[in-house]
Coordinates of C-alpha atoms in Angstrom, one line a residue:
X19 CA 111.4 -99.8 -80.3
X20 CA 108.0 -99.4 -78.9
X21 CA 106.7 -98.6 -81.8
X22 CA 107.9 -101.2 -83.9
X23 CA 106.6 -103.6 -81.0
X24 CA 103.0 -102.5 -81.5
X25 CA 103.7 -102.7 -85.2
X26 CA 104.2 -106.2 -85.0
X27 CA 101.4 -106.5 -82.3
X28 CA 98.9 -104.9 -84.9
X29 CA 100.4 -107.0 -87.7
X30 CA 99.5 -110.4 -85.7
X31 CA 96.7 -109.5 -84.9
X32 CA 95.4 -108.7 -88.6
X33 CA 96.6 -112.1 -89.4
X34 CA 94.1 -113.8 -86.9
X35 CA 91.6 -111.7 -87.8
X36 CA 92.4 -113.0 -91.2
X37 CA 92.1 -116.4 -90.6
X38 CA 89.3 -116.0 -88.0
X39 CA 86.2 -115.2 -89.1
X40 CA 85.2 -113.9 -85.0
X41 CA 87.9 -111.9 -84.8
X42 CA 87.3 -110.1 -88.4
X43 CA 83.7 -109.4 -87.2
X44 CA 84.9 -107.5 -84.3
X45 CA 88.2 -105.3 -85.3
X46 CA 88.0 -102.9 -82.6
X47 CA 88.6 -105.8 -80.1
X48 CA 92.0 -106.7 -81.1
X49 CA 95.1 -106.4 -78.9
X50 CA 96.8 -103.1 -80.6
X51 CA 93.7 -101.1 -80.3
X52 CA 93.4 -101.8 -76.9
X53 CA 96.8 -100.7 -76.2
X54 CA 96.4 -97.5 -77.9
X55 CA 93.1 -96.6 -76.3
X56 CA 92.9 -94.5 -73.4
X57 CA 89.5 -95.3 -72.9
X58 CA 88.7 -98.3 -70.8
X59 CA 87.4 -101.1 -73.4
X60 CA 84.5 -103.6 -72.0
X61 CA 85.2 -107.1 -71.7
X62 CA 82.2 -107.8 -74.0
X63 CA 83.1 -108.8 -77.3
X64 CA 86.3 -108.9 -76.1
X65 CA 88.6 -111.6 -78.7
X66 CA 91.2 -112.6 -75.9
X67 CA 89.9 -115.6 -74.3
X68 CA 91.3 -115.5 -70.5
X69 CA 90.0 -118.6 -70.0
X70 CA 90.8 -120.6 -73.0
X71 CA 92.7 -123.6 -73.7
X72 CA 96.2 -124.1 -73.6
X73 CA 96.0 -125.1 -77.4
X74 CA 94.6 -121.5 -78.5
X75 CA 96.4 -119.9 -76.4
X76 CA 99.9 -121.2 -77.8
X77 CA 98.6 -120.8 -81.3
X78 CA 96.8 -117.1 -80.0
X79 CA 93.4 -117.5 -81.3
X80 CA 90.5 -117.4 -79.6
X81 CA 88.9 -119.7 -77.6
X82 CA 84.9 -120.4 -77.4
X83 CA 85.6 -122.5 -73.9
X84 CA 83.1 -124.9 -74.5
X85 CA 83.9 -128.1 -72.5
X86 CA 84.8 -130.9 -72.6
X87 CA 86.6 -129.6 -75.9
X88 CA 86.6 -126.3 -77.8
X89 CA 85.4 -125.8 -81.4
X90 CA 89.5 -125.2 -82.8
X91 CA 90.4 -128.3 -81.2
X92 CA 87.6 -130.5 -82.3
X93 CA 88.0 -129.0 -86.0
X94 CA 92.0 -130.0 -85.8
X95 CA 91.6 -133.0 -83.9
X96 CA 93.6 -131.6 -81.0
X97 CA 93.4 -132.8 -77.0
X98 CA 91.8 -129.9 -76.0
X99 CA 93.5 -129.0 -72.6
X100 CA 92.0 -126.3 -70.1
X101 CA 94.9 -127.0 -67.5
X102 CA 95.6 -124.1 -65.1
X103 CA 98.9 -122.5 -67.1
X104 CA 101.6 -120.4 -65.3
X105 CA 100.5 -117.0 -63.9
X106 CA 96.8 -117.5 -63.8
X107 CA 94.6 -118.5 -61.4
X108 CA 91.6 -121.2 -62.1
X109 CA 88.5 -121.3 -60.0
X110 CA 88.5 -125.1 -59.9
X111 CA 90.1 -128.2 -62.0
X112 CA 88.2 -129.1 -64.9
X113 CA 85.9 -132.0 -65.0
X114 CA 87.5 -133.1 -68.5
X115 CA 90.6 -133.0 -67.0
X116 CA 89.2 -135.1 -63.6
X117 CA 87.8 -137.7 -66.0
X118 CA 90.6 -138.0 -68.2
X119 CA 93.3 -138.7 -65.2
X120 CA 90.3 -141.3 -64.0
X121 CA 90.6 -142.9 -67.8
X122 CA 94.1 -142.8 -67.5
X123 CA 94.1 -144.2 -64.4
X124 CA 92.1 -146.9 -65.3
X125 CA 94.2 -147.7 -68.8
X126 CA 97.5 -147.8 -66.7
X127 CA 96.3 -150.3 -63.8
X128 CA 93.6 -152.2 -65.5
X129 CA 92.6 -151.6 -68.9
X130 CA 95.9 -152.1 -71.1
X131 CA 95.7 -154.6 -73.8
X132 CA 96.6 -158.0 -72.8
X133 CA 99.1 -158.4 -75.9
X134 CA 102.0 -158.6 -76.0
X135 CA 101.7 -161.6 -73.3
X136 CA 102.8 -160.5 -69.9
X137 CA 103.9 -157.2 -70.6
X138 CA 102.6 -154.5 -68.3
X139 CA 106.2 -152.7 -67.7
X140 CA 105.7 -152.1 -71.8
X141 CA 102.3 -150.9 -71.5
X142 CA 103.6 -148.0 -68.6
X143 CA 106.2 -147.0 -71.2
X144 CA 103.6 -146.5 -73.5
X145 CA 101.9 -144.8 -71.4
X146 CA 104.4 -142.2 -70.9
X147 CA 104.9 -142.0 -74.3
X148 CA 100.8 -141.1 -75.3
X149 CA 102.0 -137.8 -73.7
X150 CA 104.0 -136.7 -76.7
X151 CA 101.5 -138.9 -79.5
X152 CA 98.0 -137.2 -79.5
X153 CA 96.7 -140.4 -81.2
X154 CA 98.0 -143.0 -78.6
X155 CA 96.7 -140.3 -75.8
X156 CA 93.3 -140.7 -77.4
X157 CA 93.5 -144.4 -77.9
X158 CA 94.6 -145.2 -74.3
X159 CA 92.0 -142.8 -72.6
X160 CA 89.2 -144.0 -75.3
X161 CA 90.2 -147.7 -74.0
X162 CA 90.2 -146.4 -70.1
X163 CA 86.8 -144.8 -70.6
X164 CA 85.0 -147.4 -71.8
X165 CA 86.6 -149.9 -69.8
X166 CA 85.2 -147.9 -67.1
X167 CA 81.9 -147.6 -68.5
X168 CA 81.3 -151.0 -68.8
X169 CA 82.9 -152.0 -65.1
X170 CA 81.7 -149.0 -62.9
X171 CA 78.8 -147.4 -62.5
X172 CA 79.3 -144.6 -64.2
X173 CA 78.5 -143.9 -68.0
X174 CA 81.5 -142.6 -70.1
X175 CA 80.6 -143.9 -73.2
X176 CA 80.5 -140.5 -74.9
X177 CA 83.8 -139.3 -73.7
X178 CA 85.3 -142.9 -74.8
X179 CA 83.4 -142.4 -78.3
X180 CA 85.0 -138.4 -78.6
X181 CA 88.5 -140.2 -77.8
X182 CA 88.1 -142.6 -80.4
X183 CA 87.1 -141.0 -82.8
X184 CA 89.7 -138.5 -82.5
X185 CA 92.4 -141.2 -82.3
X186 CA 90.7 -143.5 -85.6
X187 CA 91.1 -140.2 -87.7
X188 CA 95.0 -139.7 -86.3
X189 CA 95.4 -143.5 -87.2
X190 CA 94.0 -142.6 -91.0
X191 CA 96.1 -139.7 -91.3
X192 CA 99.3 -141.5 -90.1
X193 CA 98.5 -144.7 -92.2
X194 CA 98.7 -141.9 -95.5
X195 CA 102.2 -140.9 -94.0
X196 CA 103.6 -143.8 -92.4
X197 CA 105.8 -143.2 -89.3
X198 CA 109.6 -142.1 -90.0
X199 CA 111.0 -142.6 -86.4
X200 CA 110.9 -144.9 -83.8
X201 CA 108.4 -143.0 -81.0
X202 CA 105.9 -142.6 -83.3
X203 CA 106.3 -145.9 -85.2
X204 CA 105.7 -147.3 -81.4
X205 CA 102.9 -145.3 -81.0
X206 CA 100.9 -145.7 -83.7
X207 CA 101.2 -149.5 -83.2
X208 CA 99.8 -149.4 -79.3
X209 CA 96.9 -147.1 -80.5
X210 CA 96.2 -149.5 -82.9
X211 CA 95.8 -152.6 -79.8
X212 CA 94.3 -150.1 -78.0
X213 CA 91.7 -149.7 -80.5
X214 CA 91.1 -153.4 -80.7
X215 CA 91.0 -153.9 -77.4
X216 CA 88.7 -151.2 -77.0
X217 CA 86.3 -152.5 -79.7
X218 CA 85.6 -155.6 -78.2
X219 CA 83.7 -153.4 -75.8
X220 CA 81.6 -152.2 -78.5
X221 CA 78.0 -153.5 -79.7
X222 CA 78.7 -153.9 -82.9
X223 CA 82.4 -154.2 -83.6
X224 CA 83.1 -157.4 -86.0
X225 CA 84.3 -155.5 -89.0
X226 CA 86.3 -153.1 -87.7
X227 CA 87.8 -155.2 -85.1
X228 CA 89.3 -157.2 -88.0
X229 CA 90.2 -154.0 -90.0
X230 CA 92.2 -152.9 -86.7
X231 CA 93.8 -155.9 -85.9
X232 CA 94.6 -156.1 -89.4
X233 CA 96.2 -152.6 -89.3
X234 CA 98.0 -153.1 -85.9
X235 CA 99.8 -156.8 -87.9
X236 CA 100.7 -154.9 -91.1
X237 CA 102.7 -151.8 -88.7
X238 CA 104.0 -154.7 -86.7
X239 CA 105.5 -156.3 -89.8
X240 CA 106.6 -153.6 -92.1
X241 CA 107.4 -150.3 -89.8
X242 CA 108.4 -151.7 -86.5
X243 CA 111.4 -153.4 -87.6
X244 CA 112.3 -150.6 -89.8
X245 CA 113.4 -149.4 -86.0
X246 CA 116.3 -151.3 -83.7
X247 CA 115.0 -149.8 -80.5
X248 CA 111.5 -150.1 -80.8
X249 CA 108.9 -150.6 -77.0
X250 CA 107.9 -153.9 -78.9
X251 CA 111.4 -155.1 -79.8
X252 CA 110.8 -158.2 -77.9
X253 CA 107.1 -159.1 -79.2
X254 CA 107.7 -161.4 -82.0
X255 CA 107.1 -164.8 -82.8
X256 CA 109.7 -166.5 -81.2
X257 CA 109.0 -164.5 -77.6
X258 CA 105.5 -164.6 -78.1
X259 CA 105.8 -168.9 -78.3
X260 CA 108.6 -168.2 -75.2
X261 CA 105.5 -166.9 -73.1
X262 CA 103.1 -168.7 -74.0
X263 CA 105.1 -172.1 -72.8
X264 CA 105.4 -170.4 -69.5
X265 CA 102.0 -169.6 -69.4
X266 CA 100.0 -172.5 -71.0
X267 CA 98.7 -175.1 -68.8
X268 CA 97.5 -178.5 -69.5
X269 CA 93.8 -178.5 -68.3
X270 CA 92.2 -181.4 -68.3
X271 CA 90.2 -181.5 -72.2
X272 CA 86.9 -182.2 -72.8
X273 CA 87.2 -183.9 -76.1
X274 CA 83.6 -184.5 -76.4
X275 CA 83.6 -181.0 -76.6
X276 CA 86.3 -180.8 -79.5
X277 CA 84.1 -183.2 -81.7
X278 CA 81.0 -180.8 -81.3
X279 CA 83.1 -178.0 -82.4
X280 CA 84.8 -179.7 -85.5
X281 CA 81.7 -180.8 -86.3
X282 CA 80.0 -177.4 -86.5
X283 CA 83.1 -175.9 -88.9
X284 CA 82.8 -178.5 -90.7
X285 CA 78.9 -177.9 -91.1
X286 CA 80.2 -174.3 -92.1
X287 CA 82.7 -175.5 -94.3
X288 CA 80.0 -177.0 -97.0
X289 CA 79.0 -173.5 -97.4
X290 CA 82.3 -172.5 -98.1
X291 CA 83.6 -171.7 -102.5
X292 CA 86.3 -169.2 -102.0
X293 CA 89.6 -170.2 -101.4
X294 CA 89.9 -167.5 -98.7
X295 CA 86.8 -168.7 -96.8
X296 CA 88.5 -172.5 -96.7
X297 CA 91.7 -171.0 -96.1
X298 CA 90.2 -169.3 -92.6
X299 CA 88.1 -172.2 -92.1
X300 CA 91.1 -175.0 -91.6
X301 CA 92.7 -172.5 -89.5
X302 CA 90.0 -173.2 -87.4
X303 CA 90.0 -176.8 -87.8
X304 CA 94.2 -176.6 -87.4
X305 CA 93.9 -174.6 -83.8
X306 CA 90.9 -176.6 -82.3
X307 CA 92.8 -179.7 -83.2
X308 CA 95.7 -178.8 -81.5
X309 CA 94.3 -180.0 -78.3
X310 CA 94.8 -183.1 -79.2
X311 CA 98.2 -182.9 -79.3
X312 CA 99.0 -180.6 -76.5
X313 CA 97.5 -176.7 -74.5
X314 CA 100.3 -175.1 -76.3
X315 CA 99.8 -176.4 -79.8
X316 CA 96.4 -175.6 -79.6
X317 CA 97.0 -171.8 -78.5
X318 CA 99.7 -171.7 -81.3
X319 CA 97.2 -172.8 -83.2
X320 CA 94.6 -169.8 -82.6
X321 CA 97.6 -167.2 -82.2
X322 CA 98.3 -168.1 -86.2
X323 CA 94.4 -168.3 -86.6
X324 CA 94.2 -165.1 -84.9
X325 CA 96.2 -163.4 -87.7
X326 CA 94.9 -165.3 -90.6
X327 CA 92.9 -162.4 -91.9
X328 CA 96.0 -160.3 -92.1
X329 CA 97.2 -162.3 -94.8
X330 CA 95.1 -161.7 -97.5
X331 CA 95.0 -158.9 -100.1
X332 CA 92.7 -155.9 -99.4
X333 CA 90.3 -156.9 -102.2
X334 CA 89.7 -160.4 -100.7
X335 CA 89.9 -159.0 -97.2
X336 CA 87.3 -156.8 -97.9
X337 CA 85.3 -159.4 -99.4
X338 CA 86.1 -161.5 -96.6
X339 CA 84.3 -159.1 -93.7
X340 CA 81.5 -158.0 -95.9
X341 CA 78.2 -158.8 -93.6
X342 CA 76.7 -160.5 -96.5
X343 CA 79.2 -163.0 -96.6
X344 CA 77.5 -165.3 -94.2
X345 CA 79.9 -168.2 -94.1
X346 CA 82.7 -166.2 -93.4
X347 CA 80.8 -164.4 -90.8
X348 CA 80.2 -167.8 -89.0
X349 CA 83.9 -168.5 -89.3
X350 CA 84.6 -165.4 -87.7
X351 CA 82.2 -166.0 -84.9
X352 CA 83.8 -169.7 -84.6
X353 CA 87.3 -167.9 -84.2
X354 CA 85.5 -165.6 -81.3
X355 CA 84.2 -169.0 -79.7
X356 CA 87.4 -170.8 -80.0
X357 CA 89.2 -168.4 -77.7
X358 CA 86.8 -168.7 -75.0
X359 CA 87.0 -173.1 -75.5
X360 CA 90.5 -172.9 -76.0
X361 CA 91.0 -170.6 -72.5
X362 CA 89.3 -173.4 -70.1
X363 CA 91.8 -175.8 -71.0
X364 CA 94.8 -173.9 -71.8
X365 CA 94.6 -171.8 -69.1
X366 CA 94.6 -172.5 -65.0
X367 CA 91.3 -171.9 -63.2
X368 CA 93.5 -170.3 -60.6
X369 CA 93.9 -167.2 -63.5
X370 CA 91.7 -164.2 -62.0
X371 CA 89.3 -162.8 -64.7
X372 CA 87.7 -160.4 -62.9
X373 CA 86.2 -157.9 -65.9
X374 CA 83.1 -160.3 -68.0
X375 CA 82.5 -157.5 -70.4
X376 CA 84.5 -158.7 -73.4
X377 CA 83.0 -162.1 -73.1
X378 CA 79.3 -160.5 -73.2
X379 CA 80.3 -158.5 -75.5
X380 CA 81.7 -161.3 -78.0
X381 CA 79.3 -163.5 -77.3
X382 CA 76.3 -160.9 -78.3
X383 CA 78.3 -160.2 -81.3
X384 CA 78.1 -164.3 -82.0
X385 CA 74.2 -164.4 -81.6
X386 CA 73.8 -161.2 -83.8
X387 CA 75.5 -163.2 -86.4
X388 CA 73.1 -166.2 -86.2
X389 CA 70.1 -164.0 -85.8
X390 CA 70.8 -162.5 -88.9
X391 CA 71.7 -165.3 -90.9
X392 CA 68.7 -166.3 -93.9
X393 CA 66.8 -168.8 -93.0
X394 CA 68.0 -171.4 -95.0
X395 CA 71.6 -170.8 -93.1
X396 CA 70.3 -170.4 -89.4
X397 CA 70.6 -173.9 -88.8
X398 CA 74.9 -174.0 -89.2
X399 CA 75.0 -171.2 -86.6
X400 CA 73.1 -173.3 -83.8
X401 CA 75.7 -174.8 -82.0
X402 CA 77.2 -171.4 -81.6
X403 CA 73.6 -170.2 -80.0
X404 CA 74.1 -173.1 -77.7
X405 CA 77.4 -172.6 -76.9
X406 CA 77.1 -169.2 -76.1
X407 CA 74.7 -170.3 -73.6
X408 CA 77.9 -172.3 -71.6
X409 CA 80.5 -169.5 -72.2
X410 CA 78.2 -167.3 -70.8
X411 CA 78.2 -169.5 -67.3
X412 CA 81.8 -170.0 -67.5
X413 CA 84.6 -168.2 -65.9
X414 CA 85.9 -166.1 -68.9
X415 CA 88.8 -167.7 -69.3
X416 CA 90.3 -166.8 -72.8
X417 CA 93.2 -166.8 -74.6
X418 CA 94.6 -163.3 -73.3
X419 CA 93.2 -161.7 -77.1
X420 CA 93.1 -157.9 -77.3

């Protein structure tokens, strides 16, 4: 029996040595040899990592140990974990594993989307759930990094780019091989808001905020209700118009306000040939209007303007976001600015918005669209300029938008 056992020893580990070019460079370091040898064999060069992460060591290949992730589990896209496991002793926690609880910390208490509406008991399940979905893991501690980043005083940035990253290429692969089941249906839909959320906290996020968004409405619509028991059950239209009427308020408008607005889209809309571009642009029109009917119109309005993008085919979507497709980028910065109008009067002062980085955020995203507008077109994106001046005095009330 014991020689059979260190037949199968030596058999595994030729096979890592096969598939590991380290190990195949050093053969008299392998496990078998170093039972058979009487002779005490130096640690040096030694192919068994006592130190590595939990990931290697379940799949029993070695681990370089470089923080905060090893070279296997960046290749594979893997969380790389270097928690203490059972029977061994670990000089001090890791500082990847400190920062990550802090990110996760900050996701479960603070930095969870704001859609679905109200809906913080759904965000703690998901929550639970990123433990067994990699790619919702990443999302929600990419999300809980920056969020940090941009609210502390503490830089995360390049731990919330690693988890991003990580969790956009999970999102790609899953997209290729949509979801089967109902956990990781759910969970690919919550690291896409996650995402969203996350890249209005970005610099330069425009595109692929609509390509997420986009992304998070087409799982919402075709693979969650392929599932009866699904986190997000209850998000659809008719709850989402349920909470809003128990959230809306009716502020007192500023229709003088309204006017300037139309009149700006409707500066836009003479630059306007596609039918997409016209389509988005009385979307616009339809929300802002709104007001004048009631608060709750109005945010029903930008809730279907909100999605408006998500209609289109991929050819004219892609046509739609491209950065040289100037009136459509001034539509999209009208959308951004709506949100923020919309908030002060749909919205009661006595809501607490206590983190102003999404609004600087959107509204530098609004003057780098005017700023690099030709010069013939700068003059349709100067009552955004303007108006970016006000929302940056204002409260930050918005429309609860990831």
């Amino acid at each position: 029996m014991k020689r059979k056992a260190e037949h199968r020893l030596s058999s595994s580990s030729s096979s890592e040595r096969s598939s590991s070019p380290s190990c195949a460079d050093n053969p008299g370091t392998t496990v078998a040899n170093n039972a058979a040898s009487s002779k005490p064999v130096s640690r040096r060069g030694h192919s068994k990592s006592r130190l590595g992460c939990l990931n290697c060591k379940r799949r029993r290949v070695k681990c370089n140990e470089q923080r905060p992730a090893c070279s296997p589990c960046r290749r594979l896209g893997l969380l790389c974990d270097y928690a203490t496991a059972p029977g061994t002793i670990q000089a001090a926690p890791s500082p990847l594993c400190l920062e990550d609880l802090r990110f996760y910390y900050q996701f479960l208490n603070t930095a969870f989307p704001s859609l679905p509406l109200r809906a913080e008991h759904t965000w703690k399940k998901c929550a639970a759930m990123s433990h067994q979905s990699e790619c919702l893991a990443h999302a929600a501690l990419g999300l809980g990094a920056l969020h940090l980043t941009k609210h502390g005083n503490v830089d995360y940035s390049s731990q919330a780019l690693t988890h991003r990253v990580s969790a956009l290429k999970m999102v790609h692969e899953q997209f290729a091989k949509p979801p089967n089941d109902q956990d990781n249906a759910d969970s690919l839909f919550a690291a896409l808001i996650c995402l969203a959320a996350q890249t209005t906290l970005l610099p330069d996020g425009i595109a692929e905020y609509m390509t997420i968004t986009r992304a998070g409405a087409l799982v919402w619509a075709f693979v969650i209700p392929a599932h009866g028991s699904s986190v997000f059950k209850s998000f659809t239209n008719e709850s989402h118009t349920e909470n809003l009427s128990k959230i809306v308020s009716e502020e007192p408008k500023d229709f003088d306000l309204v006017d300037e607005f139309l009149g700006s889209v409707n500066k836009v809309k003479e630059l306007c040939t596609g039918a997409r571009e016209l389509y988005y642009c009385q979307r616009v029109v339809d929300a802002i209007q709104g007001l004048r009917v009631s608060s709750l119109q109005a945010w029903l309005g930008h809730a279907d303007l909100w999605r408006a993008h998500c209609y289109f085919t991929n050819d004219d979507f892609q046509a739609f976001i491209d950065p040289e497709n100037h009136p459509a980028r001034l539509l999209i910065s009208h959308m951004f600015m709506a949100d923020y109008l919309l908030g002060q009067f749909c919205l009661s002062n006595s809501e607490q918005f206590k983190f102003t980085a999404r609004r600087e955020v959107i509204i530098s995203w609004v003057r780098n669209t005017v700023r690099q507008l030709p010069d013939a077109i700068k003059p349709y994106g100067e009552w955004l300029n303007g108006y970016c001046d006000v929302v940056e005095q204002s409260d930050g009330r918005y429309l609860l938008t990831p």
